[in-house]
XYZ file of C-alpha atoms in Angstrom:
368
model
C 78.339 -21.172 136.435
C 81.730 -19.570 137.040
C 82.232 -15.841 136.617
C 85.304 -13.674 136.137
C 86.572 -11.195 138.681
C 85.351 -8.363 136.460
C 81.819 -9.770 136.473
C 81.758 -9.660 140.269
C 83.101 -6.098 140.253
C 80.363 -4.936 137.911
C 77.708 -6.874 139.837
C 78.641 -5.124 143.082
C 77.754 -1.792 141.491
C 74.376 -3.118 140.312
C 72.808 -4.254 143.594
C 69.479 -2.374 143.955
C 69.384 -0.224 147.067
C 73.104 -0.546 147.769
C 75.085 2.654 147.328
C 78.816 3.051 146.992
C 79.543 3.377 150.709
C 77.490 0.326 151.677
C 78.947 -1.689 148.798
C 82.432 -1.152 150.206
C 81.215 -2.223 153.654
C 79.825 -5.425 152.148
C 83.196 -6.360 150.681
C 84.939 -5.619 153.973
C 82.424 -7.753 155.881
C 82.499 -10.687 153.459
C 86.281 -10.641 153.270
C 86.339 -10.722 149.477
C 84.438 -9.385 146.506
C 83.154 -12.793 145.457
C 82.159 -13.584 149.028
C 79.514 -10.852 148.975
C 77.390 -12.855 146.550
C 77.677 -16.147 148.430
C 77.191 -14.842 151.971
C 74.180 -16.332 153.747
C 71.163 -14.067 154.047
C 71.065 -14.349 157.845
C 74.671 -13.110 157.939
C 74.053 -10.203 155.585
C 71.211 -8.785 157.682
C 73.656 -8.346 160.568
C 75.480 -5.663 158.599
C 74.281 -2.143 159.540
C 72.140 -0.819 156.722
C 71.264 -4.227 155.281
C 67.753 -5.539 155.907
C 65.862 -8.495 154.488
C 65.073 -6.708 151.226
C 68.670 -5.738 150.496
C 69.904 -9.171 151.518
C 67.506 -10.650 148.971
C 68.740 -8.243 146.296
C 72.332 -9.285 146.902
C 71.473 -12.953 146.527
C 69.637 -12.446 143.217
C 71.497 -14.511 140.558
C 70.241 -12.174 137.821
C 72.793 -9.591 138.996
C 75.730 -11.721 137.921
C 74.070 -12.560 134.614
C 73.508 -8.874 133.865
C 77.061 -8.057 134.922
C 78.429 -10.743 132.600
C 76.624 -9.115 129.662
C 78.090 -5.725 130.568
C 81.533 -7.295 130.774
C 81.129 -8.566 127.213
C 80.218 -5.041 126.130
C 83.345 -3.556 127.728
C 85.612 -6.116 126.082
C 83.991 -5.698 122.674
C 84.282 -1.904 122.783
C 87.732 -1.576 124.340
C 86.420 0.031 127.516
C 88.620 0.260 130.589
C 87.115 -0.605 133.970
C 88.282 0.968 137.233
C 87.391 -0.771 140.512
C 88.004 0.912 143.848
C 90.274 -1.863 145.149
C 92.444 -2.010 142.029
C 95.834 -0.309 141.780
C 94.808 1.709 138.719
C 91.912 3.441 140.492
C 92.575 7.226 140.562
C 94.197 8.100 143.879
C 92.384 11.430 144.278
C 88.996 9.812 143.705
C 89.817 6.947 146.056
C 90.134 9.488 148.877
C 86.443 10.426 148.484
C 84.106 8.393 150.738
C 81.271 8.242 148.204
C 83.449 7.559 145.159
C 81.966 4.994 142.758
C 82.987 1.423 143.455
C 83.406 1.092 139.716
C 83.425 3.252 136.607
C 84.069 2.811 132.895
C 86.383 4.769 130.620
C 86.982 5.196 126.912
C 90.452 6.626 126.405
C 93.970 6.126 127.689
C 94.899 9.287 129.589
C 96.510 9.055 133.019
C 93.998 9.862 135.757
C 96.802 10.112 138.315
C 98.907 12.771 136.646
C 100.350 15.491 138.828
C 98.092 18.419 137.887
C 94.342 18.025 137.360
C 91.761 20.823 137.235
C 87.987 20.576 136.929
C 86.268 23.460 135.162
C 82.495 23.848 135.421
C 79.885 26.526 134.918
C 76.549 27.464 133.481
C 75.101 25.946 130.323
C 74.044 29.472 129.330
C 77.533 30.905 129.304
C 78.104 34.449 128.101
C 80.668 35.424 125.507
C 82.801 36.878 128.318
C 82.636 33.657 130.339
C 83.681 31.517 127.393
C 86.481 33.928 126.515
C 87.819 33.838 130.084
C 87.775 30.033 130.054
C 89.667 29.877 126.761
C 92.216 32.469 127.884
C 92.818 30.741 131.227
C 93.548 27.391 129.599
C 95.747 29.019 126.952
C 97.744 30.747 129.706
C 98.271 27.427 131.491
C 99.852 26.162 128.267
C 101.939 29.331 127.848
C 103.311 28.771 131.346
C 104.221 25.172 130.443
C 101.930 23.530 132.968
C 100.960 19.985 131.998
C 97.357 19.862 133.151
C 94.474 17.437 132.708
C 91.185 19.336 132.305
C 88.031 17.637 133.615
C 84.446 18.698 132.896
C 81.012 17.330 132.015
C 80.553 17.811 128.220
C 77.437 19.949 128.757
C 76.612 23.121 126.845
C 78.297 26.349 127.877
C 81.403 26.350 130.060
C 81.813 22.548 129.997
C 82.185 22.166 126.250
C 84.211 25.381 126.058
C 86.747 23.995 128.539
C 87.031 20.685 126.662
C 87.576 22.381 123.307
C 90.026 24.908 124.751
C 91.995 22.054 126.319
C 92.144 20.209 123.003
C 93.203 23.389 121.194
C 95.990 23.925 123.747
C 97.234 20.353 123.520
C 96.031 19.344 126.976
C 94.370 15.996 127.680
C 90.765 16.382 128.781
C 88.248 14.064 130.419
C 84.460 14.307 130.193
C 82.357 12.709 132.926
C 79.038 11.540 131.487
C 75.590 11.192 133.055
C 74.644 8.163 130.954
C 75.991 4.950 129.461
C 78.224 4.722 126.411
C 75.384 3.726 124.070
C 74.160 7.309 124.248
C 75.628 10.750 123.727
C 74.152 13.823 125.370
C 74.056 16.365 123.999
C 74.152 14.702 120.583
C 75.663 17.827 119.033
C 78.835 17.207 121.058
C 79.469 13.759 119.581
C 82.314 14.954 117.372
C 84.077 16.640 120.281
C 83.506 13.499 122.358
C 85.400 11.461 119.763
C 88.300 13.917 119.945
C 88.239 13.661 123.729
C 88.534 9.870 123.542
C 91.599 10.260 121.318
C 93.213 12.885 123.561
C 91.900 12.101 127.028
C 88.859 10.068 127.887
C 85.142 9.700 128.513
C 84.117 8.424 131.952
C 80.827 7.068 133.263
C 79.644 5.013 136.208
C 76.466 4.051 134.349
C 75.854 0.864 132.399
C 76.056 1.030 128.627
C 72.288 1.073 128.111
C 71.400 3.676 130.775
C 69.902 6.850 129.332
C 70.592 10.328 130.737
C 68.278 11.177 133.634
C 68.154 14.428 135.672
C 69.457 12.819 138.916
C 72.405 11.335 137.023
C 73.793 14.783 136.217
C 73.970 15.676 139.898
C 75.425 12.264 140.733
C 78.250 12.548 138.228
C 79.324 15.901 139.680
C 81.080 14.164 142.573
C 83.362 12.392 140.083
C 84.196 15.697 138.395
C 85.106 17.143 141.794
C 86.839 14.026 143.089
C 89.195 13.494 140.152
C 90.891 16.859 140.468
C 93.082 18.973 142.712
C 90.764 21.958 142.386
C 87.419 22.924 140.874
C 87.035 26.188 138.967
C 83.581 27.741 138.566
C 83.211 30.114 135.622
C 79.738 31.683 135.628
C 76.789 30.244 137.529
C 73.433 31.511 138.668
C 72.421 31.174 142.301
C 71.138 27.613 141.907
C 73.374 26.237 139.168
C 74.642 22.671 139.048
C 78.185 24.039 139.068
C 77.598 25.200 142.642
C 76.790 21.621 143.609
C 80.125 20.527 142.157
C 81.883 23.312 144.067
C 80.194 22.273 147.311
C 81.205 18.652 146.771
C 84.802 19.672 146.028
C 84.956 21.705 149.235
C 83.585 18.709 151.123
C 86.465 16.665 149.734
C 88.894 19.320 151.044
C 89.867 20.326 147.515
C 90.457 23.912 146.469
C 87.620 25.816 144.815
C 88.060 28.891 142.613
C 85.336 31.187 141.309
C 85.488 33.904 138.674
C 83.806 37.132 139.848
C 81.394 39.145 137.753
C 79.102 42.159 137.860
C 76.527 42.045 140.645
C 73.775 42.751 138.112
C 74.592 39.711 135.952
C 72.481 36.624 136.650
C 75.280 34.304 135.538
C 77.707 35.856 138.025
C 75.581 35.634 141.150
C 76.569 32.083 142.015
C 80.293 32.777 141.692
C 80.033 36.049 143.589
C 78.247 34.265 146.434
C 80.935 31.566 146.593
C 83.587 34.265 146.946
C 81.559 36.398 149.379
C 80.963 33.450 151.720
C 84.601 32.280 151.530
C 83.596 29.047 149.821
C 85.897 29.788 146.896
C 89.072 31.702 146.183
C 88.753 34.625 143.795
C 90.147 33.783 140.361
C 91.132 36.654 138.085
C 94.248 35.321 136.376
C 96.307 32.166 136.004
C 98.757 33.362 138.663
C 96.006 32.957 141.265
C 95.956 29.232 140.516
C 99.742 28.988 140.515
C 100.036 30.606 143.911
C 97.296 28.720 145.758
C 98.116 25.382 144.145
C 101.863 25.742 144.659
C 102.509 25.566 140.915
C 104.752 28.633 140.720
C 108.071 27.069 139.702
C 110.030 30.297 140.181
C 108.737 30.632 143.719
C 109.431 26.975 144.480
C 113.048 27.259 143.307
C 113.948 30.157 145.576
C 116.115 29.349 148.599
C 114.417 29.518 151.970
C 115.319 32.622 153.952
C 116.323 31.153 157.300
C 116.313 34.637 158.814
C 112.528 34.405 158.773
C 112.805 31.732 161.488
C 114.389 34.142 163.987
C 111.181 35.039 165.813
C 109.915 31.465 166.072
C 109.991 29.334 169.188
C 111.805 25.995 169.105
C 108.713 23.941 168.243
C 107.755 26.266 165.384
C 111.319 26.205 164.057
C 111.209 22.411 164.127
C 108.072 22.326 161.978
C 109.471 24.925 159.587
C 112.623 22.832 159.151
C 110.501 19.756 158.398
C 108.785 21.661 155.593
C 111.958 23.193 154.181
C 112.298 20.808 151.221
C 108.993 18.947 151.149
C 105.236 19.155 151.533
C 103.699 17.061 154.306
C 100.252 16.226 155.670
C 99.335 17.053 159.249
C 99.662 13.381 160.202
C 103.155 13.176 158.686
C 104.187 16.371 160.456
C 102.807 15.086 163.752
C 104.743 11.830 163.485
C 107.996 13.456 162.363
C 107.849 16.076 165.115
C 106.786 13.587 167.773
C 103.804 15.619 168.924
C 100.002 15.198 168.963
C 98.062 16.265 165.867
C 96.236 18.909 167.915
C 99.537 20.487 168.950
C 100.933 20.388 165.411
C 97.726 21.952 164.057
C 97.972 24.827 166.521
C 101.606 25.513 165.630
C 100.901 25.321 161.900
C 98.070 27.803 162.292
C 100.496 30.248 163.908
C 102.943 29.700 161.044
C 100.165 30.318 158.508
C 99.200 33.572 160.226
C 102.827 34.674 160.111
C 102.977 33.911 156.382
C 105.717 31.292 156.685
C 103.580 28.265 155.857
C 100.604 27.665 153.619
C 98.140 24.833 153.206
C 97.909 23.215 149.771
C 95.246 20.967 148.218
C 95.036 17.569 149.839
C 95.756 19.104 153.271
C 99.461 19.348 152.489
C 101.561 21.998 154.184
C 104.572 23.672 152.645
C 106.975 26.472 153.471
C 106.438 29.823 151.778
C 109.487 31.269 150.084
């Protein structure tokens, strides 16, 4: 029986015992997606991490049959499919080593737009926490930022951020911990329909998969990986939002946390993130603008070349490179013709002097 390319893509994500990282290694070893399923067992076991059991799982023809059924479901329900090797796969998520090889989406919003923020927090949000979330998103609109808001559709801060985004005219994306045949929590079904119309629902789970506790933790990496920065608004000391913040930091994305009173249970997680320098303190929208480089007035100011006077020749060279553009350390190293270690040392000096700052995605830019 012949199968479509989409069937093979879905099947790769279904192999029991094969996670996202190993799945990508399988494709690289086989030389093609389809080749994974026709590779000889004795060849598969040579791949690090693949033993006899996994090799047998890969060769199971039932995988392709199940994948074909899921493909029919996606076509019937107008569901978009994103595969890690396809051009439409979100660029930010593709940079994450454990990103899903495949995920499904209801909705048409652009997952590669220029400004994306994830907002997470406790399910037991206080009135003050919800009010801060609503005000923050409203201020982003007042400042004419076009932002995609990502969250998880849970009670508390999640649903507040989705609804505030919709009310402000922003697209919003909810990352689910189950397949599209279910909706959890059921009371958010109406909002979920609005999200589909003005953003999208995302899941890496098959249509028939019910919500399970481990799935909520697993989906957090997608919430963190889709965005430029993750904002935590209220969390206790062991909240799921802290897991998302930790993942975001591991992806070298910015993390913000909203402080609260030391006596409030729902502020302890955020206060700890700030205290341990795992998150930047967030009190107002200008904090985001500054650290993310979104301050248009600041960006439009001419560079004061007099600030270069005390720099040595190598530092001046790097400052000139960053005059009109943001660059990664590798790009700076190549343009300046120096080792990465040398460029890193010089950039650190420029950061200490306040001339340069590091932006999300390990981009460097000149302060103005």
